[in-house]
XYZ file of C-alpha atoms in Angstrom:
709
model
C -0.045 0.034 -0.193
C 1.588 3.423 -0.793
C 1.590 6.341 1.093
C 0.613 9.751 0.514
C 3.773 10.558 -0.579
C 3.705 8.261 -3.230
C 0.423 9.289 -4.875
C 0.661 11.229 -8.284
C 0.329 14.842 -8.144
C -1.040 16.876 -11.164
C 0.806 19.854 -12.541
C -0.787 23.088 -11.766
C -0.008 24.298 -15.503
C 1.377 22.954 -18.664
C 2.909 24.378 -21.899
C 1.317 24.553 -25.007
C 3.364 21.850 -26.641
C 3.405 19.081 -23.530
C -0.550 19.994 -23.235
C -1.055 19.225 -26.677
C 0.933 16.049 -26.642
C -1.070 14.988 -23.318
C 2.282 14.292 -21.411
C 3.415 15.674 -17.953
C 5.109 19.143 -17.942
C 7.206 20.812 -15.383
C 6.989 24.585 -16.693
C 4.919 25.835 -13.468
C 7.903 24.479 -11.184
C 10.986 25.209 -13.179
C 9.985 27.999 -15.403
C 9.682 28.161 -18.966
C 11.105 26.444 -20.855
C 10.247 23.422 -19.643
C 12.613 19.959 -19.136
C 11.428 18.660 -22.414
C 11.223 22.054 -24.443
C 15.005 22.092 -23.323
C 15.911 18.605 -24.636
C 14.177 19.106 -27.661
C 15.855 22.383 -28.262
C 12.186 24.607 -28.413
C 12.584 28.051 -26.910
C 8.968 29.236 -27.960
C 7.596 27.667 -24.454
C 4.371 29.324 -23.404
C 1.850 28.224 -20.957
C -1.379 27.561 -21.392
C -4.492 29.423 -20.497
C -5.953 27.271 -17.616
C -9.479 27.434 -16.599
C -8.364 26.010 -13.253
C -10.511 27.643 -10.402
C -12.520 30.099 -12.557
C -15.864 28.033 -12.118
C -17.581 25.917 -9.453
C -16.178 22.289 -10.089
C -18.566 20.840 -8.130
C -22.158 22.411 -9.732
C -20.543 21.228 -13.399
C -19.826 17.757 -12.402
C -23.587 17.902 -10.790
C -25.031 18.966 -14.113
C -22.514 16.870 -16.262
C -24.298 13.626 -14.103
C -27.889 15.177 -14.590
C -27.080 15.275 -18.377
C -25.847 11.627 -18.209
C -28.965 10.626 -16.120
C -31.449 12.469 -18.662
C -29.917 10.228 -21.510
C -30.190 6.915 -19.956
C -34.002 7.525 -19.294
C -33.656 8.879 -15.547
C -35.690 12.040 -15.236
C -35.713 14.727 -12.266
C -38.883 15.758 -10.960
C -41.293 18.342 -12.504
C -41.451 18.785 -16.183
C -39.239 15.934 -17.317
C -38.639 17.796 -20.968
C -37.889 21.295 -19.729
C -35.442 20.154 -17.061
C -33.886 17.513 -19.536
C -33.460 20.451 -21.957
C -32.097 22.882 -19.544
C -29.676 20.398 -18.344
C -28.613 19.272 -21.446
C -28.192 22.786 -22.775
C -25.830 23.684 -19.450
C -23.967 20.701 -20.151
C -23.084 21.550 -23.319
C -22.014 25.123 -22.537
C -19.782 23.888 -19.790
C -18.228 21.624 -22.205
C -17.991 24.051 -24.661
C -16.599 26.405 -22.082
C -13.793 23.760 -20.954
C -12.612 22.950 -24.324
C -12.637 26.539 -25.599
C -9.100 27.343 -24.749
C -7.956 24.046 -26.186
C -9.759 24.585 -29.376
C -7.766 27.909 -29.821
C -4.679 26.590 -28.867
C -5.103 24.028 -31.421
C -6.115 26.568 -33.661
C -3.251 28.564 -33.568
C -1.108 25.782 -33.533
C -2.801 24.241 -37.037
C -2.175 27.743 -38.343
C 1.603 27.754 -37.240
C 1.819 24.530 -39.100
C 2.213 22.517 -35.746
C 0.592 19.149 -35.256
C 0.103 16.912 -32.141
C 2.829 14.634 -31.743
C 5.317 16.133 -34.410
C 7.935 17.848 -33.669
C 9.668 20.765 -36.221
C 12.145 19.235 -38.577
C 15.296 21.036 -39.443
C 16.987 19.900 -42.120
C 20.381 21.864 -42.839
C 21.163 22.550 -46.557
C 23.172 20.472 -48.545
C 26.585 21.380 -49.452
C 27.354 22.341 -53.265
C 30.314 20.704 -55.219
C 31.220 21.909 -58.555
C 31.610 18.669 -60.096
C 28.748 16.226 -58.133
C 26.035 18.913 -57.988
C 24.194 18.895 -54.938
C 25.672 16.883 -52.136
C 23.361 16.190 -48.901
C 24.760 17.171 -45.592
C 24.709 13.954 -43.423
C 26.002 16.151 -40.612
C 22.435 17.066 -39.734
C 21.403 13.694 -39.634
C 23.463 12.427 -36.974
C 23.984 15.552 -34.789
C 20.480 16.364 -34.101
C 18.244 13.277 -32.570
C 14.757 15.384 -32.895
C 15.428 14.999 -36.806
C 14.492 11.384 -36.603
C 10.714 12.056 -36.534
C 9.162 13.762 -39.664
C 7.129 16.886 -39.599
C 3.772 17.816 -41.527
C 3.971 21.397 -40.266
C 3.538 22.494 -44.159
C 0.737 20.207 -44.904
C -2.230 22.544 -44.752
C -5.602 20.677 -44.042
C -8.698 21.400 -46.092
C -10.340 23.311 -43.140
C -7.035 25.565 -43.450
C -7.366 25.947 -47.302
C -11.008 26.780 -46.953
C -10.443 29.063 -44.540
C -7.594 30.875 -45.861
C -9.348 31.568 -49.496
C -12.272 32.660 -47.609
C -10.287 35.291 -46.235
C -8.113 35.960 -48.885
C -10.535 35.828 -51.430
C -10.142 39.218 -53.029
C -6.364 38.482 -53.175
C -4.242 38.585 -56.126
C -4.100 34.423 -57.098
C -1.120 33.106 -57.253
C -1.104 30.395 -60.121
C 0.672 27.911 -58.132
C -1.570 27.704 -55.430
C -4.792 28.175 -56.908
C -7.964 26.547 -54.969
C -10.379 25.409 -57.225
C -14.006 24.894 -56.341
C -16.465 23.252 -59.094
C -20.070 23.914 -58.855
C -21.275 20.532 -57.982
C -19.006 20.665 -54.614
C -21.564 21.426 -51.716
C -19.486 24.668 -50.771
C -20.404 26.229 -53.990
C -24.062 27.000 -52.408
C -22.206 28.513 -49.499
C -19.983 30.289 -51.884
C -23.045 31.817 -53.528
C -23.331 34.477 -51.049
C -19.869 35.759 -51.431
C -19.867 36.022 -55.508
C -19.348 39.726 -57.045
C -20.719 40.708 -60.663
C -22.802 38.081 -60.462
C -21.054 35.148 -61.446
C -19.702 32.604 -59.127
C -15.969 32.455 -58.782
C -14.496 29.150 -59.260
C -10.744 29.909 -58.606
C -10.003 30.702 -55.154
C -6.289 31.916 -53.418
C -5.038 29.229 -51.475
C -2.149 29.275 -48.893
C 1.567 29.077 -49.947
C 3.003 25.747 -50.123
C 5.901 26.566 -48.162
C 6.298 29.765 -46.195
C 9.745 31.103 -47.970
C 8.908 29.833 -51.393
C 10.062 32.473 -53.186
C 13.485 32.538 -51.464
C 14.030 28.683 -51.509
C 16.949 27.587 -53.502
C 17.766 23.941 -54.681
C 20.457 23.805 -52.047
C 17.355 23.937 -49.216
C 15.164 20.493 -49.044
C 11.868 20.922 -48.193
C 10.737 20.563 -44.602
C 8.227 17.762 -45.172
C 10.905 15.426 -45.767
C 12.169 12.784 -43.408
C 16.128 12.615 -43.126
C 15.841 8.679 -43.969
C 13.759 9.640 -47.035
C 16.498 12.591 -48.142
C 19.234 9.974 -47.372
C 17.615 7.317 -49.982
C 17.148 10.229 -52.589
C 21.022 10.829 -51.767
C 21.626 7.277 -52.491
C 19.747 7.678 -55.940
C 21.840 10.738 -57.040
C 18.771 12.824 -57.545
C 20.340 15.783 -56.109
C 23.381 15.685 -58.782
C 22.953 17.946 -61.799
C 25.241 17.507 -64.723
C 28.666 20.046 -65.005
C 27.890 23.589 -65.367
C 28.605 23.797 -69.595
C 27.133 20.527 -69.818
C 23.812 22.135 -68.104
C 24.304 25.325 -69.767
C 23.882 23.257 -73.326
C 20.763 21.254 -72.087
C 18.890 24.184 -71.215
C 19.626 26.153 -74.330
C 18.633 23.037 -76.107
C 15.318 23.117 -74.091
C 14.905 26.524 -74.967
C 15.768 26.634 -78.530
C 14.092 23.048 -79.516
C 11.680 22.149 -76.901
C 10.187 25.056 -75.458
C 8.960 26.614 -79.321
C 6.371 23.523 -79.766
C 5.792 22.865 -76.244
C 5.798 26.239 -73.943
C 5.505 24.796 -70.502
C 7.493 27.995 -68.643
C 7.115 31.819 -68.859
C 10.458 32.277 -70.917
C 11.517 35.354 -68.701
C 11.034 34.053 -65.361
C 12.673 30.499 -66.096
C 15.573 32.444 -67.322
C 15.507 34.370 -63.823
C 15.154 31.139 -61.962
C 17.893 29.406 -63.791
C 20.344 32.058 -63.340
C 19.590 32.422 -59.420
C 19.879 28.618 -59.489
C 16.231 28.084 -58.353
C 15.134 25.672 -60.851
C 13.494 23.052 -58.682
C 15.075 19.671 -59.009
C 12.069 17.749 -60.408
C 11.614 20.313 -63.446
C 15.494 20.203 -63.896
C 15.392 16.678 -64.556
C 12.543 16.673 -66.547
C 13.969 19.546 -69.046
C 17.213 17.634 -69.038
C 15.349 14.559 -70.046
C 13.658 16.501 -73.093
C 16.602 18.111 -73.843
C 18.510 14.856 -74.032
C 16.025 13.734 -76.657
C 16.675 16.514 -78.983
C 20.389 17.513 -78.283
C 23.424 16.422 -80.881
C 24.886 12.905 -79.770
C 28.300 15.035 -79.095
C 26.604 16.446 -75.882
C 25.352 13.173 -74.826
C 28.765 11.766 -75.010
C 30.043 14.617 -73.038
C 27.710 14.182 -70.652
C 29.213 10.656 -70.101
C 26.355 8.507 -71.530
C 27.136 5.875 -74.152
C 23.934 6.616 -76.155
C 21.030 9.026 -76.402
C 19.002 6.347 -75.183
C 20.830 5.967 -71.313
C 20.821 10.022 -71.014
C 17.182 10.154 -71.577
C 16.616 7.147 -68.998
C 18.849 8.599 -66.417
C 17.039 11.706 -66.387
C 13.770 10.416 -66.446
C 14.221 7.798 -63.671
C 15.641 10.826 -61.473
C 12.746 12.808 -62.171
C 10.564 9.827 -61.705
C 12.215 9.099 -58.261
C 11.689 12.688 -57.259
C 7.960 12.831 -58.024
C 7.125 9.097 -56.502
C 9.023 10.549 -52.894
C 6.650 13.309 -53.073
C 9.809 15.699 -52.729
C 7.590 18.646 -54.612
C 4.796 20.152 -53.488
C 4.412 23.152 -55.613
C 1.580 21.989 -57.912
C 2.568 24.121 -60.927
C 5.935 22.596 -61.253
C 4.680 19.281 -61.023
C 2.356 19.636 -63.579
C 5.061 21.457 -65.922
C 7.150 18.431 -65.032
C 4.613 15.748 -65.776
C 4.053 17.210 -69.057
C 7.330 16.406 -70.331
C 7.515 13.022 -68.774
C 4.491 12.449 -71.318
C 7.258 11.755 -73.814
C 8.497 8.580 -71.990
C 7.176 5.562 -73.881
C 8.010 2.893 -71.380
C 7.852 -0.561 -71.760
C 5.036 -2.845 -72.606
C 4.814 -4.362 -69.181
C 5.736 -0.864 -67.370
C 2.310 1.175 -65.963
C 4.486 4.203 -66.126
C 4.082 5.546 -69.824
C 2.877 8.277 -71.497
C -0.575 7.852 -70.961
C -0.116 7.639 -66.971
C 1.905 10.692 -67.151
C -0.996 12.581 -69.087
C -3.497 11.515 -66.320
C -1.203 12.875 -63.632
C -0.745 16.326 -65.252
C -4.422 16.222 -66.179
C -5.250 15.679 -62.630
C -3.076 18.568 -61.540
C -4.287 21.076 -63.842
C -7.955 20.347 -62.972
C -6.970 20.961 -59.353
C -6.118 24.239 -60.320
C -8.937 24.912 -62.430
C -6.992 24.914 -65.521
C -10.222 23.289 -67.470
C -12.267 26.215 -66.877
C -12.396 29.839 -67.737
C -10.208 32.170 -66.392
C -11.297 35.418 -67.511
C -12.878 36.569 -64.208
C -9.890 35.796 -61.959
C -7.725 38.370 -60.799
C -4.248 36.433 -62.213
C -1.771 38.426 -63.420
C -2.132 38.283 -67.493
C 1.005 36.675 -67.919
C 0.462 33.894 -65.899
C -3.244 33.368 -67.327
C -1.536 32.726 -70.371
C 0.814 30.145 -68.680
C -1.982 28.484 -67.316
C -3.633 28.691 -71.266
C -0.729 27.387 -72.893
C -0.165 24.364 -70.306
C -3.772 23.356 -70.829
C -4.005 22.917 -74.322
C -0.535 20.941 -74.486
C -2.250 18.714 -72.416
C -5.299 18.561 -74.680
C -3.121 18.169 -77.460
C -1.228 15.269 -75.860
C -3.984 13.786 -74.903
C -5.685 13.541 -78.084
C -2.710 12.529 -80.239
C -1.447 9.812 -77.617
C -5.084 8.601 -77.282
C -5.014 8.234 -81.133
C -1.796 6.496 -81.743
C -2.231 3.777 -78.999
C -6.151 3.555 -79.165
C -6.564 4.600 -75.764
C -9.831 6.514 -74.111
C -9.688 10.099 -73.896
C -8.246 11.469 -70.435
C -9.786 14.929 -70.816
C -13.421 15.474 -70.929
C -14.000 18.875 -72.924
C -18.076 19.034 -72.268
C -17.018 19.873 -68.373
C -14.464 22.268 -69.921
C -14.736 25.890 -70.873
C -10.866 27.403 -71.064
C -10.291 29.978 -73.697
C -8.674 29.175 -76.781
C -5.076 30.267 -77.601
C -4.236 33.558 -79.044
C -1.288 35.525 -80.334
C -1.316 37.697 -76.597
C -0.929 34.406 -74.687
C 2.900 34.334 -76.244
C 3.344 37.945 -76.468
C 5.425 37.444 -72.845
C 8.319 35.190 -74.811
C 11.811 37.021 -75.192
C 12.689 35.725 -79.140
C 11.220 37.788 -82.208
C 11.100 34.468 -84.029
C 8.827 33.250 -81.703
C 5.836 34.453 -83.833
C 6.101 31.267 -85.904
C 5.813 29.199 -83.002
C 3.004 31.102 -81.631
C 0.857 30.498 -84.771
C 1.752 27.035 -84.977
C 0.186 26.415 -81.127
C -3.045 28.006 -81.973
C -3.072 25.680 -85.207
C -2.131 22.716 -83.742
C -4.466 23.199 -80.747
C -7.454 23.468 -83.056
C -6.266 19.909 -84.989
C -6.188 18.507 -81.641
C -9.704 19.327 -81.385
C -10.864 17.843 -84.791
C -8.882 14.580 -83.965
C -10.491 14.300 -80.838
C -14.028 14.661 -82.265
C -13.054 12.134 -84.889
C -11.963 9.836 -82.185
C -15.485 10.044 -80.517
C -17.530 9.787 -83.981
C -15.363 7.314 -85.716
C -13.949 4.860 -83.353
C -16.581 5.059 -80.623
C -18.165 1.595 -80.563
C -21.566 2.755 -80.066
C -21.028 5.023 -83.365
C -18.850 3.447 -85.328
C -21.883 1.551 -87.253
C -24.487 4.099 -86.457
C -26.854 5.256 -89.407
C -25.156 8.590 -89.737
C -21.983 7.171 -89.900
C -21.340 8.639 -92.981
C -22.552 12.021 -92.579
C -19.992 12.014 -89.248
C -17.376 11.680 -91.806
C -18.700 14.393 -94.240
C -19.218 16.910 -91.164
C -15.454 15.935 -89.980
C -14.196 16.211 -93.182
C -15.834 19.684 -93.987
C -14.167 20.974 -90.513
C -10.842 19.908 -91.584
C -11.179 21.789 -94.902
C -12.488 24.482 -92.980
C -9.238 24.676 -90.753
C -6.788 24.242 -93.711
C -8.522 27.381 -95.418
C -7.996 29.426 -92.333
C -4.412 28.463 -92.014
C -2.345 31.789 -91.900
C 0.153 32.231 -95.032
C 3.199 31.828 -92.616
C 2.244 28.262 -92.071
C 0.570 27.304 -95.305
C 2.501 24.477 -96.964
C 0.710 25.285 -100.446
C 2.121 28.368 -100.603
C 5.845 28.369 -99.144
C 8.639 27.620 -101.333
C 10.482 25.993 -98.425
C 8.613 24.615 -95.455
C 9.384 25.365 -92.228
C 9.383 22.804 -89.526
C 6.114 24.540 -88.380
C 4.301 24.409 -91.520
C 5.869 20.989 -92.289
C 4.267 19.721 -88.820
C 0.971 20.994 -90.022
C 0.891 19.425 -93.202
C 1.834 15.879 -91.955
C -0.946 16.172 -89.164
C -3.285 17.180 -92.004
C -3.056 14.068 -94.070
C -2.718 12.325 -90.760
C -6.369 13.644 -90.157
C -7.760 12.396 -93.728
C -6.624 8.961 -92.924
C -8.163 8.567 -89.284
C -11.619 10.360 -91.079
C -11.778 7.956 -93.625
C -10.276 5.023 -92.077
C -12.478 1.838 -92.507
C -15.127 4.022 -94.009
C -16.268 1.738 -97.256
C -17.778 4.604 -99.055
C -17.404 8.311 -99.587
C -20.165 8.740 -102.488
C -21.710 11.372 -99.631
C -18.523 13.572 -99.624
C -19.237 14.530 -103.531
C -22.267 16.368 -102.956
C -21.713 17.997 -99.512
C -18.215 19.243 -100.022
C -16.899 21.539 -102.799
C -13.187 20.904 -102.147
C -13.477 17.246 -103.187
C -12.460 16.684 -106.569
C -14.916 14.719 -108.710
C -12.635 11.875 -109.368
C -12.819 10.721 -105.833
C -15.507 8.323 -105.135
C -13.995 6.297 -102.253
C -12.536 6.741 -99.430
C -9.566 4.192 -100.158
C -8.207 7.015 -102.615
C -8.358 9.203 -100.174
C -6.463 7.492 -97.688
C -4.022 5.971 -100.243
C -3.280 9.719 -101.778
C -2.973 10.714 -98.132
C -0.375 8.358 -97.538
C 1.337 8.906 -100.542
C 1.768 12.630 -99.893
C 3.182 11.832 -96.084
C 5.901 9.585 -97.856
C 6.808 12.032 -100.033
C 7.504 14.638 -96.891
C 9.497 11.689 -95.661
C 11.969 11.662 -97.995
C 12.232 15.112 -97.468
C 12.818 15.042 -93.793
C 15.513 12.559 -94.538
C 17.394 14.582 -96.889
C 17.186 17.965 -94.798
C 18.281 16.047 -91.638
C 15.474 17.904 -90.025
C 13.316 14.614 -88.463
C 14.986 14.699 -85.281
C 13.814 18.727 -84.663
C 9.963 17.499 -85.388
C 7.686 17.694 -82.860
C 6.710 14.020 -81.980
C 2.769 14.408 -83.101
C 4.368 14.300 -86.730
C 5.500 10.998 -86.106
C 2.378 9.670 -85.767
C 1.475 10.836 -89.283
C 4.401 8.344 -90.353
C 2.765 5.589 -88.668
C -0.298 6.093 -89.917
C 0.852 6.317 -93.110
C 2.944 3.004 -93.132
C -0.356 1.182 -92.082
C -1.969 2.075 -95.383
C 0.915 1.519 -97.577
C 1.361 -1.716 -95.727
C -2.309 -2.746 -97.202
C -1.460 -1.498 -100.410
C 1.454 -3.594 -100.765
C -0.929 -6.570 -101.120
C -2.702 -4.934 -103.767
C -3.785 -6.888 -106.837
C -2.373 -4.089 -109.357
C 1.242 -5.141 -109.515
C 2.202 -1.309 -109.980
C 0.235 0.159 -106.702
C 1.764 -2.785 -105.036
C 5.175 -1.920 -105.914
C 4.962 1.689 -105.358
C 3.593 1.601 -102.009
C 6.621 -1.024 -101.203
C 8.794 1.740 -102.030
C 6.871 4.515 -100.367
C 6.894 2.310 -97.290
C 10.618 2.090 -97.334
C 11.097 5.982 -97.351
C 8.843 6.123 -94.240
C 10.905 3.226 -92.273
C 13.994 5.532 -93.049
C 12.499 8.186 -91.031
C 11.863 5.566 -88.377
C 15.381 4.744 -88.217
C 16.198 8.472 -88.225
C 14.186 9.123 -84.903
C 14.573 5.617 -83.482
C 16.454 7.252 -80.324
C 14.370 10.283 -80.176
C 10.573 8.690 -80.571
C 10.316 5.709 -78.262
C 7.710 4.111 -80.374
C 9.854 4.130 -83.507
C 11.987 1.011 -82.666
C 9.046 -1.009 -82.424
C 7.032 0.561 -85.307
C 9.911 0.009 -87.451
C 10.721 -3.910 -86.032
C 6.878 -4.363 -87.051
C 6.840 -3.240 -90.462
C 10.036 -4.732 -91.408
C 8.662 -8.291 -89.979
C 5.041 -7.383 -92.413
C 7.337 -6.137 -95.331
C 9.108 -9.708 -95.110
C 6.442 -11.299 -94.733
C 4.688 -10.047 -97.779
C 8.017 -10.368 -99.683
C 8.405 -14.029 -98.678
C 4.597 -14.585 -99.773
C 5.286 -13.154 -103.015
C 8.389 -15.271 -104.096
C 6.497 -18.286 -102.984
C 3.646 -17.117 -105.461
C 5.991 -16.048 -108.585
C 7.847 -19.615 -107.959
C 4.616 -21.861 -108.159
C 3.770 -19.508 -111.185
C 7.019 -20.027 -112.885
C 7.151 -23.701 -112.312
C 3.302 -23.744 -113.537
C 4.425 -21.804 -116.642
C 7.467 -23.765 -117.610
C 5.451 -27.043 -117.598
C 3.076 -25.428 -120.344
C 5.301 -23.400 -122.469
C 8.280 -24.181 -124.564
C 9.521 -22.863 -127.546
C 11.928 -24.382 -130.231
C 15.326 -23.140 -130.908
C 18.227 -24.059 -133.263
C 21.566 -24.118 -131.047
C 24.906 -23.439 -132.647
C 25.811 -26.821 -133.625
C 21.981 -27.049 -135.662
C 20.466 -28.964 -133.199
C 17.261 -28.475 -132.127
C 16.518 -27.832 -128.872
C 13.079 -27.319 -126.342
C 14.023 -24.556 -123.903
C 11.704 -22.545 -121.319
C 10.207 -19.674 -122.342
C 12.394 -16.351 -122.219
C 10.201 -14.738 -120.070
C 11.975 -16.447 -117.036
C 11.412 -15.386 -113.175
C 13.791 -12.215 -112.346
C 14.201 -11.719 -108.658
C 15.795 -8.104 -108.964
C 12.166 -6.581 -109.200
C 11.154 -8.078 -106.021
C 13.860 -6.982 -103.991
C 12.814 -4.178 -101.123
C 15.775 -1.751 -101.828
C 16.661 -2.466 -105.554
C 13.193 -2.561 -106.829
C 12.649 1.221 -106.422
C 15.877 1.975 -108.228
C 15.018 -0.617 -111.149
C 11.177 -0.553 -111.697
C 9.844 2.039 -113.403
C 6.708 1.696 -111.729
C 8.297 3.323 -108.622
C 7.709 6.532 -110.051
C 4.807 8.103 -107.971
C 3.400 9.466 -111.110
C 4.325 6.602 -113.784
C 1.061 6.071 -116.158
C -0.927 8.193 -114.330
C -3.100 10.925 -114.393
C -2.084 13.835 -111.390
C -5.825 14.938 -111.320
C -6.371 11.898 -110.140
C -4.686 12.241 -106.898
C -6.513 15.474 -105.393
C -4.102 15.753 -102.856
C -1.654 16.833 -104.832
C -4.153 19.150 -106.425
C -5.306 22.623 -105.789
C -8.762 21.230 -105.282
C -7.790 19.274 -102.374
C -4.803 19.719 -100.470
C -1.905 21.393 -102.503
């Protein structure tokens, strides 16, 4: 039996941190800071506001007991309903008073980023090495045992987010911390009372991701990362960047070759961040991944890689590791990086591929409300333009990757009202030559919309065989012709003596759309009366598809001879793939002239695939696929020709006089010649390899002014 001296005594008053953790505190006895805060290294130790002694504890206990009895069915004398209601009300008031101080303290802690049970993580910035990039400072892990636990002080709750935008709803929006509230969200009903100007605002300011995001450099790690996670990332060498000269060259390639077709950053802001070494690690590795796709091979070797594939894979893996670890919390940076990573094709058994990254990027973009109109928001103009460019790049990638691999479209445009791109959205760039790429972005985004409609109308399992299928083809074809008629003169491939990369890409994509619109369409008679641009000689979709494929093949030879295939946007390569599909089917045509011509044109497309095999992840397997299929067709032709020749020799003989005057029976002089059947030599030895051999140019409207020019 223990005596009175051994009884536990309750501390008179605890500090805020010990009170939150529900542990014993000696602050009232020894003063602040208490022994626990001293041990943890916290100087901000303050006592809580205790209510002890400010109310009658006996009366409160009696009322609480009375409330408990009423809940179990025991009623006091008098009116039971009135007495029970009064007791419950008074009891609830007492409970509310009792916990009011705790709630206030907890709210202050949440606002400051402190959560019960977690201490603040202090991570020392890494040391900078000229040769190894960023080096993690392991001394901070060993010297401070308090770093063994993670901190979540920078992870705002939904209550904090909602409270922030209600309090700061009139502030200028930050493009990286927008809080989007859609109409179907029940909270939007409450926000109806807050709308101004008669329209409901959908984009609201969100709390900053970190207290000092603007001052953050690459040497500083996010406070939410645990030391053991940082150590793992360090072992993966994700905090190492190329040598300064190589990194400068890679960034230059990104700005010169990638940015014009995929403008995911504000040029001026990016330039300033790069000079100040404030480019986030995730975005930096993603940029190096794209630059390694387009840069000269000599730069790849200078960076220490054996080939382009190794360089691309190295930077991609670093970006993926950072993404999976949750290292980067800036939503805009995550979106920009995910868009660049959509150019990673992956392996057949790898679920991390272009489609995965597109889905991730779309999710983040919708979180920021990019799919909705930003006209009524108080975003700076340059930030509005950036968000629009990012959104329409996503629409483009979603449409072309979905069409290429037969995947469902990730973006539902029926729920989107984002404004279309205009030339004003590109006025914040630095170079005067960006005029062409701004026109290209506007036109290719329109083509993406037509391709999306083509997928929905032509390859939707519920609409493919509908009665209005031919009407859909006519509608889509008319849309495409209207787009072509409105192409600016600077990008019109029919009027330019020498096509630039942007105009040639649009030309390839136009033929690509022609193939997709008319693919698997048995008849096209309905097009003649409804579309004045169609030639009267075109009576079937097969002729249209064949002409489009031939036009793509003719451009393929130009890409190889001019050595510009490696600089083309990746969407253009999908047109080469579509043309190869059509040309392969024509290789088996009953007309030998058409079959031989198609074989020669397929070989031209294969040359392009060979040129881009290290640039476009689908290139190697596309090239291998059609090489195998072509070899099979060749083998079948050889067997068929051998059987025909054998039968012909058995039935047809002629009598000739030999040199010694003896009559001999020999096979007819039309013996089988294997040369024209060879893949490469047939295009040189067979006169039918000429695209216009024995043909009327008017029969091929893709080369005429009435169709494509």
